Short mmCIF file of C-alpha atoms and ligand atoms in Angstrom, two decimals:
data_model
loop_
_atom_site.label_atom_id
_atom_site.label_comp_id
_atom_site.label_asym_id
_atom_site.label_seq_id
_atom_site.Cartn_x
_atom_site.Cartn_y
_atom_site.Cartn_z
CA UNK E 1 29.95 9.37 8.84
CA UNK E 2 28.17 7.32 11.83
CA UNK E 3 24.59 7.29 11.88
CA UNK E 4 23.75 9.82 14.09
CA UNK E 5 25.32 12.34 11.66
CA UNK E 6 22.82 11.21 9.00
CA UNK E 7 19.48 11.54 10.88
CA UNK E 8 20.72 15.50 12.22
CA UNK E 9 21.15 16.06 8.40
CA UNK E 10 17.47 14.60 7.76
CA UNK E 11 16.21 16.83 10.84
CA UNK E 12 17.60 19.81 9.50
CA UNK E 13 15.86 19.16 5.87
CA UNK E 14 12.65 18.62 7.50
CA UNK E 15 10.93 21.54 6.86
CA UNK E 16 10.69 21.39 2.96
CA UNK E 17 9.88 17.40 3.39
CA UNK E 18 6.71 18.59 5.95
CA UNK E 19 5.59 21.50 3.20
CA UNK E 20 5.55 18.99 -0.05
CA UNK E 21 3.74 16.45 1.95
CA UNK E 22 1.28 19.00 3.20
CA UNK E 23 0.73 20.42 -0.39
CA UNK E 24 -0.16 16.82 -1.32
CA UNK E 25 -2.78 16.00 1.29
CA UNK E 26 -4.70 19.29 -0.01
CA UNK E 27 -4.45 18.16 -3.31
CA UNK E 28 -6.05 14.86 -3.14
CA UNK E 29 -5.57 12.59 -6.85
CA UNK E 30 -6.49 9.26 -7.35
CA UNK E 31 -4.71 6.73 -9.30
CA UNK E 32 -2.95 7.44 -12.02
CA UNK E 33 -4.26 10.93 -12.49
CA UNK E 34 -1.84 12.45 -9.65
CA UNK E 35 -0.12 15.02 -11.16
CA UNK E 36 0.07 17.47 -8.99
CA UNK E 37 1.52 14.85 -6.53
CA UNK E 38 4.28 13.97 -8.42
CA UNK E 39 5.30 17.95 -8.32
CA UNK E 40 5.51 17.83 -5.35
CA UNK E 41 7.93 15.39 -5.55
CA UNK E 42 10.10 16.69 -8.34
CA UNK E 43 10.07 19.77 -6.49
CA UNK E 44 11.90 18.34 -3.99
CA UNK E 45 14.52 15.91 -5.50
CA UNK E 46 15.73 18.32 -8.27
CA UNK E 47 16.78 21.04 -5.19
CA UNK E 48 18.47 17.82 -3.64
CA UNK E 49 20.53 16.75 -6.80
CA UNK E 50 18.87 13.67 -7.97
CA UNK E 51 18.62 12.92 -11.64
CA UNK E 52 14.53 12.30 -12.61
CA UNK E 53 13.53 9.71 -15.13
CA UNK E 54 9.65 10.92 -15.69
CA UNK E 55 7.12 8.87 -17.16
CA UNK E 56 8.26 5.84 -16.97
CA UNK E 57 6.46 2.78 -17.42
CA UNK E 58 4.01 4.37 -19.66
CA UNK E 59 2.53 6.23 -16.95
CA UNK E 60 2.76 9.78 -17.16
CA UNK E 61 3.14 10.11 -13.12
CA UNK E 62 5.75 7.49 -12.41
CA UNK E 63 9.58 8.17 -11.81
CA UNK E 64 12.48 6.93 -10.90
CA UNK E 65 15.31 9.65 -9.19
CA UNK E 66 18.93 8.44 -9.26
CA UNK E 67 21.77 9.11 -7.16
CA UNK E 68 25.13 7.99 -7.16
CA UNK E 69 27.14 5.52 -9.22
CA UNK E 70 28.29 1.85 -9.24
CA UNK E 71 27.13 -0.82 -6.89
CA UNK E 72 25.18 -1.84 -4.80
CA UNK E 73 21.56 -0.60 -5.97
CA UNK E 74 19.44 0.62 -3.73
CA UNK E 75 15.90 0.78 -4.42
CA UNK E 76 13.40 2.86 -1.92
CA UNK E 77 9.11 2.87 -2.52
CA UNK E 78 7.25 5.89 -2.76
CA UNK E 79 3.48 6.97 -3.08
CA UNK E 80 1.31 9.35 -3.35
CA UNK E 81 -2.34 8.54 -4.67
CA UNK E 82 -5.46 9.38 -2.33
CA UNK E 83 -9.01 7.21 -2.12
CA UNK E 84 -12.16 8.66 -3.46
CA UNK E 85 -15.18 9.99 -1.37
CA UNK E 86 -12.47 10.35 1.90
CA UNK E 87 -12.37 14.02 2.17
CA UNK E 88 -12.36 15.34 5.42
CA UNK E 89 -11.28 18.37 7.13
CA UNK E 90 -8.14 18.73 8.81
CA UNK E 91 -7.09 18.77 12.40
CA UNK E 92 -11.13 17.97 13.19
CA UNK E 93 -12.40 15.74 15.00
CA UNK E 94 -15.57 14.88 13.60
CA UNK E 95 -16.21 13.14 10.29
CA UNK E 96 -16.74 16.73 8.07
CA UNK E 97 -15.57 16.60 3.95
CA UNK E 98 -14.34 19.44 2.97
CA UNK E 99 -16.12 18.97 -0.02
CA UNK E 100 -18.66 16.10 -0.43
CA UNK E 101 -17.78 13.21 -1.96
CA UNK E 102 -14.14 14.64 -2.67
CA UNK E 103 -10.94 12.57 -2.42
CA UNK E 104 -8.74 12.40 0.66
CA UNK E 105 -5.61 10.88 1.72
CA UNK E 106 -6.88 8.23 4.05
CA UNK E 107 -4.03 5.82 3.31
CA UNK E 108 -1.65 8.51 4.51
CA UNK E 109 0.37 8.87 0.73
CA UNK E 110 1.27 11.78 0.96
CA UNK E 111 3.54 11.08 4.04
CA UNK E 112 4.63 7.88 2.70
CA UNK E 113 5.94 9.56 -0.31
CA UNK E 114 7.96 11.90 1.56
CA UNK E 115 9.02 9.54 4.08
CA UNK E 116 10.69 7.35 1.13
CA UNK E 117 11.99 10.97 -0.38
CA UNK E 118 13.72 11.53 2.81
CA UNK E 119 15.35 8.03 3.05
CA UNK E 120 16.91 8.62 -0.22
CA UNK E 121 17.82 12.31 0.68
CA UNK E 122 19.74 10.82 3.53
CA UNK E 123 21.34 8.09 1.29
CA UNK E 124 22.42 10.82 -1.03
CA UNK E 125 23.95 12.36 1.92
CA UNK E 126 25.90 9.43 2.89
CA UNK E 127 27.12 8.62 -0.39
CA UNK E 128 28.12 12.55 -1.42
CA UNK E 129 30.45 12.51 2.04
CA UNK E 130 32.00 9.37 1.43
CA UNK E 131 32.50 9.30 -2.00
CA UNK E 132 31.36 5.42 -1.49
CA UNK E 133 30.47 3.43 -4.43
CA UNK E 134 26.84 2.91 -4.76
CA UNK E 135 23.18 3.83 -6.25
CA UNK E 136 20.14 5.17 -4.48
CA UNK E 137 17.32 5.00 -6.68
CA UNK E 138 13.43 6.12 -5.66
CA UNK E 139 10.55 5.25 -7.25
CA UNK E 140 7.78 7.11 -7.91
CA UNK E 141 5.10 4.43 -7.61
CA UNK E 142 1.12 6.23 -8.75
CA UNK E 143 -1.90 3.80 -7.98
CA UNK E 144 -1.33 2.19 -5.48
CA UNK E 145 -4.60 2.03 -4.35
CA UNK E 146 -6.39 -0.12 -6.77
CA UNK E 147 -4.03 0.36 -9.97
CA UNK E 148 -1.07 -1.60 -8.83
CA UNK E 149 1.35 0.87 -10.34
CA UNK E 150 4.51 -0.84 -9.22
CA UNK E 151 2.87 -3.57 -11.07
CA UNK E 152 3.34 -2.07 -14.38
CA UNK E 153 6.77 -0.82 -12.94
CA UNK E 154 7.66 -4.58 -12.45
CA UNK E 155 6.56 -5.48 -15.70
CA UNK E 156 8.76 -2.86 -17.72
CA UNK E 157 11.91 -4.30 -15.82
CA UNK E 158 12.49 -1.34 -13.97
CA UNK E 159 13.30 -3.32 -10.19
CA UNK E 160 15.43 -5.63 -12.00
CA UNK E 161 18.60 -4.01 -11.31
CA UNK E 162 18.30 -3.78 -7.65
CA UNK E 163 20.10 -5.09 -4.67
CA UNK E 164 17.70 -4.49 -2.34
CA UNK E 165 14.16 -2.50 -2.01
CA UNK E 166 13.04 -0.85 1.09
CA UNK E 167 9.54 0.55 1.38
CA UNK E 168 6.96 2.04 4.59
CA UNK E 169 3.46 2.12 5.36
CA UNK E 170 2.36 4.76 8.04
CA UNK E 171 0.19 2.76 10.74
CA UNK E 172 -1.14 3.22 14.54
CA UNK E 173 1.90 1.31 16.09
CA UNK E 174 5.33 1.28 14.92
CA UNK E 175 7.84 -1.90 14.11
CA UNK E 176 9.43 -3.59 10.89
CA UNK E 177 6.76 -5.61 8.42
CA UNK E 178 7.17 -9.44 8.82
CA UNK E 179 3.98 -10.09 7.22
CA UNK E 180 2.44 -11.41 3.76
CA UNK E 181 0.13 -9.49 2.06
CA UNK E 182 -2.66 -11.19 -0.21
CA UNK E 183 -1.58 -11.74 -3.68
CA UNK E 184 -5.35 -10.05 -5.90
CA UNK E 185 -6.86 -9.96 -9.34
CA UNK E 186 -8.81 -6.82 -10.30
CA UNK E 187 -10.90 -8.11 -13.11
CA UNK E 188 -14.09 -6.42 -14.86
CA UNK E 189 -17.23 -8.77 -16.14
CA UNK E 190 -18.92 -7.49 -18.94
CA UNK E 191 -22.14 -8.69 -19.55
CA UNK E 192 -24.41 -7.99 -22.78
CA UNK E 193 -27.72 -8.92 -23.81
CA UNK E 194 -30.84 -7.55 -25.65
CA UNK E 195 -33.10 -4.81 -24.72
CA UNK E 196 -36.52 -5.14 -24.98
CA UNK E 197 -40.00 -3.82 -23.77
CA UNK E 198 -40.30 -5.61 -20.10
CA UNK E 199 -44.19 -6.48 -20.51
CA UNK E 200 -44.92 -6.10 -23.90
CA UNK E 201 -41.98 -8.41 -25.28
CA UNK E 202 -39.93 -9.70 -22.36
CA UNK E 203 -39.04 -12.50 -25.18
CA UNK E 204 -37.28 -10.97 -27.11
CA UNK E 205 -35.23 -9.13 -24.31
CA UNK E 206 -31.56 -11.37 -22.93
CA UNK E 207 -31.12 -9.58 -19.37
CA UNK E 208 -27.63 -8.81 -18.82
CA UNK E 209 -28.61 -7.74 -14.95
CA UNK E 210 -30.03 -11.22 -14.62
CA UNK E 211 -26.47 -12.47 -15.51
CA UNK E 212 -24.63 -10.38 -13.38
CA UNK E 213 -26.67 -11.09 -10.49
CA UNK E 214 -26.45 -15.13 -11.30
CA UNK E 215 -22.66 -14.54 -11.76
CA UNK E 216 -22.61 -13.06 -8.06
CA UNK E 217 -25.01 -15.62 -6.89
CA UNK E 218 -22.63 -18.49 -8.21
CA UNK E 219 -19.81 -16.83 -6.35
CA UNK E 220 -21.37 -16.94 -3.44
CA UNK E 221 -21.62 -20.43 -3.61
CA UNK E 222 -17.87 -20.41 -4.88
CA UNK E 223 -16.76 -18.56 -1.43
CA UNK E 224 -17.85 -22.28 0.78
CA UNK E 225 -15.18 -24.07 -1.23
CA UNK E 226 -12.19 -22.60 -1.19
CA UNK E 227 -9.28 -21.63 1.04
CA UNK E 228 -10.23 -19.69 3.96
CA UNK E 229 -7.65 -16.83 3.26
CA UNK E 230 -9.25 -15.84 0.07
CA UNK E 231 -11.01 -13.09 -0.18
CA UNK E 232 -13.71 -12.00 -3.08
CA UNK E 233 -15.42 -8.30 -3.43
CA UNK E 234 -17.55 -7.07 -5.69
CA UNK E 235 -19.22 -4.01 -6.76
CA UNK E 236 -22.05 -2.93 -9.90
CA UNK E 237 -20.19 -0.53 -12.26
CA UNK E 238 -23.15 -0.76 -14.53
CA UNK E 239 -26.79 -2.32 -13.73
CA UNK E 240 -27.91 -1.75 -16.92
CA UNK E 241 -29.94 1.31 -16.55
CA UNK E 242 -32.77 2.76 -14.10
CA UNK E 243 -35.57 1.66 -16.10
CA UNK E 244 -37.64 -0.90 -14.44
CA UNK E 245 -39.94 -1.95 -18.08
CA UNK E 246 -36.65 -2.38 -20.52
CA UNK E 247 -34.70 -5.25 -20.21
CA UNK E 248 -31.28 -4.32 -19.40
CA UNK E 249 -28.41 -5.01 -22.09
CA UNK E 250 -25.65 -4.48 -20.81
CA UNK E 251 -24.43 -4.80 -17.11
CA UNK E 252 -20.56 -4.71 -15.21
CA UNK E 253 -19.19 -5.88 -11.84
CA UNK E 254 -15.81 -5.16 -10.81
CA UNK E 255 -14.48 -7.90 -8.55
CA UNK E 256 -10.84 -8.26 -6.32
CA UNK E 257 -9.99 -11.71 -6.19
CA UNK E 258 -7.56 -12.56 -3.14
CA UNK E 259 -5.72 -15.02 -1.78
CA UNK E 260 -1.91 -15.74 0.13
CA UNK E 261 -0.43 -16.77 -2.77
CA UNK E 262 -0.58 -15.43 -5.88
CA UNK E 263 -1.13 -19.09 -7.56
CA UNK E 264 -3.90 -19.08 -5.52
CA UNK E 265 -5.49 -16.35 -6.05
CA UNK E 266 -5.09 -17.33 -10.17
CA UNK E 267 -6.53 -20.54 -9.51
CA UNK E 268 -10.14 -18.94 -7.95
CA UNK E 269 -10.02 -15.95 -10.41
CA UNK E 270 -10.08 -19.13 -13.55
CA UNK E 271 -13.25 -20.38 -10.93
CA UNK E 272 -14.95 -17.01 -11.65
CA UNK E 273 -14.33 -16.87 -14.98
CA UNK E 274 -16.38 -20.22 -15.15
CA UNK E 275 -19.26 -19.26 -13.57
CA UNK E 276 -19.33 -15.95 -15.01
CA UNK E 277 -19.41 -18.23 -18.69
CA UNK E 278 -22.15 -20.38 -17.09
CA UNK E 279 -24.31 -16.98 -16.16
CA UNK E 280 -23.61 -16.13 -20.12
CA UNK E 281 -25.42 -19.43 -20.67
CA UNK E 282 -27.89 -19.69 -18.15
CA UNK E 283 -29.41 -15.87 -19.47
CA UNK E 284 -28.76 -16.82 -23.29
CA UNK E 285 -26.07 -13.49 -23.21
CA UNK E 286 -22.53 -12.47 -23.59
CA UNK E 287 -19.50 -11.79 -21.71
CA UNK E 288 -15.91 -10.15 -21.71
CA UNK E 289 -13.25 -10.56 -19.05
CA UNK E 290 -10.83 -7.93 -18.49
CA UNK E 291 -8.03 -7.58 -15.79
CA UNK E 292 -8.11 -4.35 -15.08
CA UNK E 293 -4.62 -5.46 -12.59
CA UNK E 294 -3.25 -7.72 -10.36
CA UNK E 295 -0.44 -7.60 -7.83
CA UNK E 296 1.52 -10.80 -6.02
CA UNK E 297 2.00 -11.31 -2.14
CA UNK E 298 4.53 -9.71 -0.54
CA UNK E 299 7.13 -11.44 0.34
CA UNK E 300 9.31 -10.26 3.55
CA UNK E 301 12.75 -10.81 3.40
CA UNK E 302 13.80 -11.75 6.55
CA UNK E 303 17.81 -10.54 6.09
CA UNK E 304 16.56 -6.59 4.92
CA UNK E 305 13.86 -6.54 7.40
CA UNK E 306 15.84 -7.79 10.48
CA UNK E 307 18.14 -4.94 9.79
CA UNK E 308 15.52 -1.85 9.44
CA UNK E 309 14.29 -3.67 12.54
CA UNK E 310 17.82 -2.65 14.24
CA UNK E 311 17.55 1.00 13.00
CA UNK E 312 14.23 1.32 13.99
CA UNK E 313 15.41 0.88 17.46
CA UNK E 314 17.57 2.86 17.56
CA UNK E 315 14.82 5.61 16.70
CA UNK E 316 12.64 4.47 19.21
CA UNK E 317 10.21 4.75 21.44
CA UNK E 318 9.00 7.80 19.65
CA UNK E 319 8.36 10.86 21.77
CA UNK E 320 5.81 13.17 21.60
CA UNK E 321 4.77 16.29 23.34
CA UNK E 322 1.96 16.86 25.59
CA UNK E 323 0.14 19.03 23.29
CA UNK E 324 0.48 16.47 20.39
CA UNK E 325 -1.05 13.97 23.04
CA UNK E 326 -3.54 16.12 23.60
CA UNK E 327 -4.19 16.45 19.81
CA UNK E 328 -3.98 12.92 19.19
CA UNK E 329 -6.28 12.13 22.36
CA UNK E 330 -9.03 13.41 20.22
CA UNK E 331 -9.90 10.88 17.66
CA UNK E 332 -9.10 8.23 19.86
CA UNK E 333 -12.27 9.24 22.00
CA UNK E 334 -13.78 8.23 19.12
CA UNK E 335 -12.14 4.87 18.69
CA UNK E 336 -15.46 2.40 19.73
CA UNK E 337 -14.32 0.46 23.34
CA UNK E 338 -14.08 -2.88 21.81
CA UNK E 339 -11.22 -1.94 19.67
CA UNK E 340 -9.68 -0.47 22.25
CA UNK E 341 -9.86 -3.98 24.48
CA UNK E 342 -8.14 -5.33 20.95
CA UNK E 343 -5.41 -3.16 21.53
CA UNK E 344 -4.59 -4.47 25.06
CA UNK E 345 -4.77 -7.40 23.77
CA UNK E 346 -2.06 -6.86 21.11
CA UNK E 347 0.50 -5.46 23.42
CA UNK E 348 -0.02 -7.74 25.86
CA UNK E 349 0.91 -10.73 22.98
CA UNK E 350 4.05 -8.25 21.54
CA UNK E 351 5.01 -7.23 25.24
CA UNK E 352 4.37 -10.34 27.79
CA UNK E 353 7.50 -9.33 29.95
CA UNK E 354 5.35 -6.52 30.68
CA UNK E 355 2.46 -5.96 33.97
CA UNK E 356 -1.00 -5.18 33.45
CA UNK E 357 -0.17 -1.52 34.58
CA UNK E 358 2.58 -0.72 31.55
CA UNK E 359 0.07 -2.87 29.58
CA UNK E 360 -2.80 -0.74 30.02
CA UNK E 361 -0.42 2.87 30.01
CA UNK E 362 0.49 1.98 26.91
CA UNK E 363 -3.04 0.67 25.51
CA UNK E 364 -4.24 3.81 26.84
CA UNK E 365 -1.76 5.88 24.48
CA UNK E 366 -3.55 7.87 21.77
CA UNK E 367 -0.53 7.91 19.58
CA UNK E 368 1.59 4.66 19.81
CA UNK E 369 5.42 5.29 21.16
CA UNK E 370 7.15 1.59 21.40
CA UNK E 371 8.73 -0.15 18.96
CA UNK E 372 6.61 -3.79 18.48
CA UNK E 373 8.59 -6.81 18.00
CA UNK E 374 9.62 -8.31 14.71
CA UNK E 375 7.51 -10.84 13.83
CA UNK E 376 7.41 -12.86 10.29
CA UNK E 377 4.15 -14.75 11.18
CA UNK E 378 1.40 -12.13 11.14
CA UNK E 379 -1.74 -12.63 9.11
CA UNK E 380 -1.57 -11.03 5.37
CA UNK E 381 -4.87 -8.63 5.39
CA UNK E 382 -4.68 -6.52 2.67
CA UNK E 383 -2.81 -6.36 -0.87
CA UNK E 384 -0.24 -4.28 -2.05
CA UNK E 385 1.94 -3.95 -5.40
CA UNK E 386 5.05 -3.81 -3.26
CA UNK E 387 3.95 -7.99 -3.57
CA UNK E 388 5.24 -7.77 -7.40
CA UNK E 389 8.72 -5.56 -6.14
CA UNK E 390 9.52 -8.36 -3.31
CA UNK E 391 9.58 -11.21 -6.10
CA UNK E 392 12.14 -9.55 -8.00
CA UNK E 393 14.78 -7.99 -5.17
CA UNK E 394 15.05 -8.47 -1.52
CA UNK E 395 12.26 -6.23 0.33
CA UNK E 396 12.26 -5.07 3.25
CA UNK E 397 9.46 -2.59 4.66
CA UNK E 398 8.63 -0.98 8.37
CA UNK E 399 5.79 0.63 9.32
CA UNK E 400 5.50 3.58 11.84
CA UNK E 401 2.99 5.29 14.56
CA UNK E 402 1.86 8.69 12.07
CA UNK E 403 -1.88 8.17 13.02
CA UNK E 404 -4.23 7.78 15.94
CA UNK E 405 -4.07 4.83 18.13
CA UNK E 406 -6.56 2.06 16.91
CA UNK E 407 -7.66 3.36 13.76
CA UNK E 408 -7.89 1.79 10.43
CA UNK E 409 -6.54 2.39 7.12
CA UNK E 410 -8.99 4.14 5.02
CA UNK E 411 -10.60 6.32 7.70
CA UNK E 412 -11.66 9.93 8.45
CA UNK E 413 -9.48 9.89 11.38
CA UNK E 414 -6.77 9.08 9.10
CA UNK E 415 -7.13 12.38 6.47
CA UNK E 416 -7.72 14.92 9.45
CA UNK E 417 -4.43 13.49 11.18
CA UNK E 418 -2.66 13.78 7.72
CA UNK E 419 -0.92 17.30 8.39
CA UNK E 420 -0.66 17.11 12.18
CA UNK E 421 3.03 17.31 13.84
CA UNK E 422 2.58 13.39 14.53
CA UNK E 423 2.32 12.37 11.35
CA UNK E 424 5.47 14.25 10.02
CA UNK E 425 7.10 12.82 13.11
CA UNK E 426 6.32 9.28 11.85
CA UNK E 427 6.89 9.98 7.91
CA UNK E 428 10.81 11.30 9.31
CA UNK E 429 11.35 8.18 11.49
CA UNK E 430 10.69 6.00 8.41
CA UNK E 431 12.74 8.06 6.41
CA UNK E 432 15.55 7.79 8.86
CA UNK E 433 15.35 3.69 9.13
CA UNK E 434 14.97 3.37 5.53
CA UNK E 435 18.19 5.64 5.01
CA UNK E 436 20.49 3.71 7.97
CA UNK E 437 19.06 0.40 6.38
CA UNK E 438 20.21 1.63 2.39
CA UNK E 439 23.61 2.20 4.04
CA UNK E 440 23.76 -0.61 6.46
CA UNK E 441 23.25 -2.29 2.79
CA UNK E 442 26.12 0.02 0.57
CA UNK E 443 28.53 -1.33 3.72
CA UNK E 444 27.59 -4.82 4.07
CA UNK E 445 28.18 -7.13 1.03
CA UNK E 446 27.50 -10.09 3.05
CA UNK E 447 24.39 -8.62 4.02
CA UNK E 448 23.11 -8.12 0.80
CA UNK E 449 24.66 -11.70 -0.45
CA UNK E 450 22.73 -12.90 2.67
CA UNK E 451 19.42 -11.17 1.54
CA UNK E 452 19.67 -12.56 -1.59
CA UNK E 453 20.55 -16.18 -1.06
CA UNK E 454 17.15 -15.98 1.32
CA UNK E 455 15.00 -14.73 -1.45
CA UNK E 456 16.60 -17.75 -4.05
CA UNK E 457 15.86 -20.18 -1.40
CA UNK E 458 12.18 -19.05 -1.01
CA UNK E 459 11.33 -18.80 -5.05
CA UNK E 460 12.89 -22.47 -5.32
CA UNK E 461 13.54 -21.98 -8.83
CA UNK E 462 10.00 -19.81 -9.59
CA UNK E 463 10.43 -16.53 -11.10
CA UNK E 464 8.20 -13.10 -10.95
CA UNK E 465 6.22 -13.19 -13.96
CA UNK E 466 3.65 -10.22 -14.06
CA UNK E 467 0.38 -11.28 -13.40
CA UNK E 468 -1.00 -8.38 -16.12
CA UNK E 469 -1.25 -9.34 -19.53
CA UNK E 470 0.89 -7.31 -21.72
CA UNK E 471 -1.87 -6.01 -23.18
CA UNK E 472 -3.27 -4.40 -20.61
CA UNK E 473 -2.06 -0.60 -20.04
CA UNK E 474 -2.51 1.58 -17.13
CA UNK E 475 -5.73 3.47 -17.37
CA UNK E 476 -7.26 6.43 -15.35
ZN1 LIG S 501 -1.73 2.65 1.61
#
């Protein structure tokens, strides 16, 4: 079965791939709470055969969907959990919620999902017309954003019999993922005091908002001496009340503590726990720390991403129609001109072989079409829990054009592209790569013996252990 054969058998499932990943984007759930998500999902792998392991983990909304028997194990990433206060319209070009301060799926999950359910759908495929020996198995990853679901995944074992992993990200340009991402604590501060009349007996009153804010004061010293890849957020979750005259008791900041490496990263977040003790002491009050989670770096493994690199090209450039540039063309006329310059500047870096001409045609695209070159020495930005999958097994991950030309992760643009005939384009050519990498994989032994002798050599002896205490349990 060569590998044209495989993506006409994709094509021809497309349609019930597009509706589930439709139905999700209008049914926007955040973290762990996506239940109707996960439907969606079930839906679709029970008509196609697989066997569904539900609520694993101890998460109600995480699976894993089996096909096949024997070696090798093939492991593909799915998601499907939307960001709060994103809702927006579809197919509109203006910043517009459909209802205000709803979710939306500005990370583009509900393609990715279906994008990993297709790769397995075309593993299945291969392995049901061959008769081959080998596994396909998909997770069902929740939280992503935030909850670092695979996190708790990793922690219950459930990667550990892998050969390989293979995940996606939808993006504005399209090429396999050579970069890190930033290893991160989540961690909550509690902070408690004593409440007290403001005037009439400030001295008896222990101000747990004075301790948060000296906590976040002492960071912000904190941030001058340390790496400069590290990255530390905050936010309030509790300021101890609206009233000006009592001294607040209580107080909580949620903080994301990053850095490259996931040592790192540890080593600041024990900083932060000082200084939120010496905030305790300075303001005579107490103070609990809680991880809420915590995900590694991602490691890239340059064997499994090399290949999908290969399939991608043979799936690209992608083409698109001149009514879906058209439709695209839209929200990048909104894309601000200076990030537009940024983009020239990228393809002239990936593409230097090229003239100012092709350089500017293809700056000038509002959906991306070439495949970028591989690349393993890209900056890591954000953080993702496929960090704590790549320490156990081989990863490999690609990401693909599904949204408008130069703009970011977490935008409107982003949720009113979600059901557009571009973005199910992109969400099928990940599927596709992911599928011709799995059984580039079942057919290559030394490929896989290759991927894994890369991943020993870069642990040198250090194994994945998760960075959430056992204690700690997935919460909504
Ligand atoms: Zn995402």
């Amino acid at each position: 079965m060569d590998k044209s054969t495989i993506v006409a058998l994709l094509e021809a499932k497309k349609q019930k791939f597009i509706e589930a990943s439709d139905h999700i984007w209008e049914t926007p759930e955040l973290r762990f709470a996506t239940d109707k998500s996960v439907e969606q999902h079930y839906n679709v792998l029970a008509s196609e055969g697989f066997h569904i392991e539900k609520g694993v983990a101890n998460m109600k909304n995480a699976y894993v969907a089996s096909y096949g028997s024997g070696k090798p194990v093939i492991g593909i990433l799915g998601e499907y959990d939307a960001l709060s206060n994103l809702s927006q319209v579809a197919d509109f070009a203006e910043e517009k919620a459909v209802e205000v301060g709803g979710n939306g799926h500005a990370c583009g999950h509900n393609l990715l999902g279906m994008g990993a359910v297709a790769g397995a759908v075309g593993v299945k495929e291969y392995l049901e017309a061959t008769g081959q020996s080998g596994t396909i198995k998909l997770y069902g990853c929740p939280a992503e954003e935030g909850g670092c679901g695979k996190s708790y995944m990793a922690r219950a074992g459930l990667f550990d019999d892998l050969d390989t992993a293979l995940s996606w990200h939808p993006l504005d340009k399209t090429a396999a993922w050579g970069s890190s991402s930033l290893a991160v604590y989540h961690v909550d501060y509690q902070f408690k005091g004593t409440a007290a009349h403001a005037a009439g007996a400030p001295e008896h009153g222990r101000s747990a908002l004075d301790a948060a804010e000296l906590m976040n004061i002492g960071v912000q010293y904190l941030r001058e001496h340390i790496i400069d890849e590290a990255r530390i957020h905050y936010a309030y979750k509790d300021t101890g009340g609206g009233s000006p005259n009592v001294v607040q008791a209580s107080s909580a900041l949620f903080y994301y503590i990053r850095a490259p490496k996931i040592e790192q990263a540890k080593e600041i977040f024990d900083r932060v726990n000082r200084i939120a003790e010496g905030a305790a002491l300075m303001t005579d009050t107490t103070y609990s720390i809680h991880i809420d989670s915590a995900c590694y770096n991602y490691i890239p493994n340059k064997t499994v991403t090399t290949n999908l690199q290969e399939n991608l090209s043979l799936l690209t450039p992608l083409s698109f129609t001149d009514e879906e540039y058209a439709y695209e063309q839209q929200y990048f006329d909104t894309v601000p001109a200076q990030v537009k310059e940024g983009l020239a500047e990228g393809l002239r870096t990936a593409f230097p072989d090229l003239d100012n001409d092709q350089i500017a045609n293809l700056a000038n695209e509002p959906i991306s079409s070439p495949l970028y070159p591989l690349t393993f020495s890209g900056k890591a930005i954000g953080s993702t829990d496929v960090g704590d999958v790549s320490w156990i097994v081989p990863t490999g991950q690609v990401f693909v054009a599904c949204e408008p030309h130069g703009t970011p992760p977490h935008s409107w643009q982003w949720v009113a592209n979600g059901k557009s005939s571009v973005a199910h384009k992109g969400f099928m050519t990940a599927g596709k790569a992911m599928a011709l990498s799995a059984i580039d994989l079942i057919n290559s032994p030394e490929l896989i013996e290759q991927a894994k002798q890369e991943h020993e050599d870069y642990l040198q002896g250090r194994s994945y252990v998760c960075a959430i205490p056992d204690d700690v349990v997935p919460e909504e």
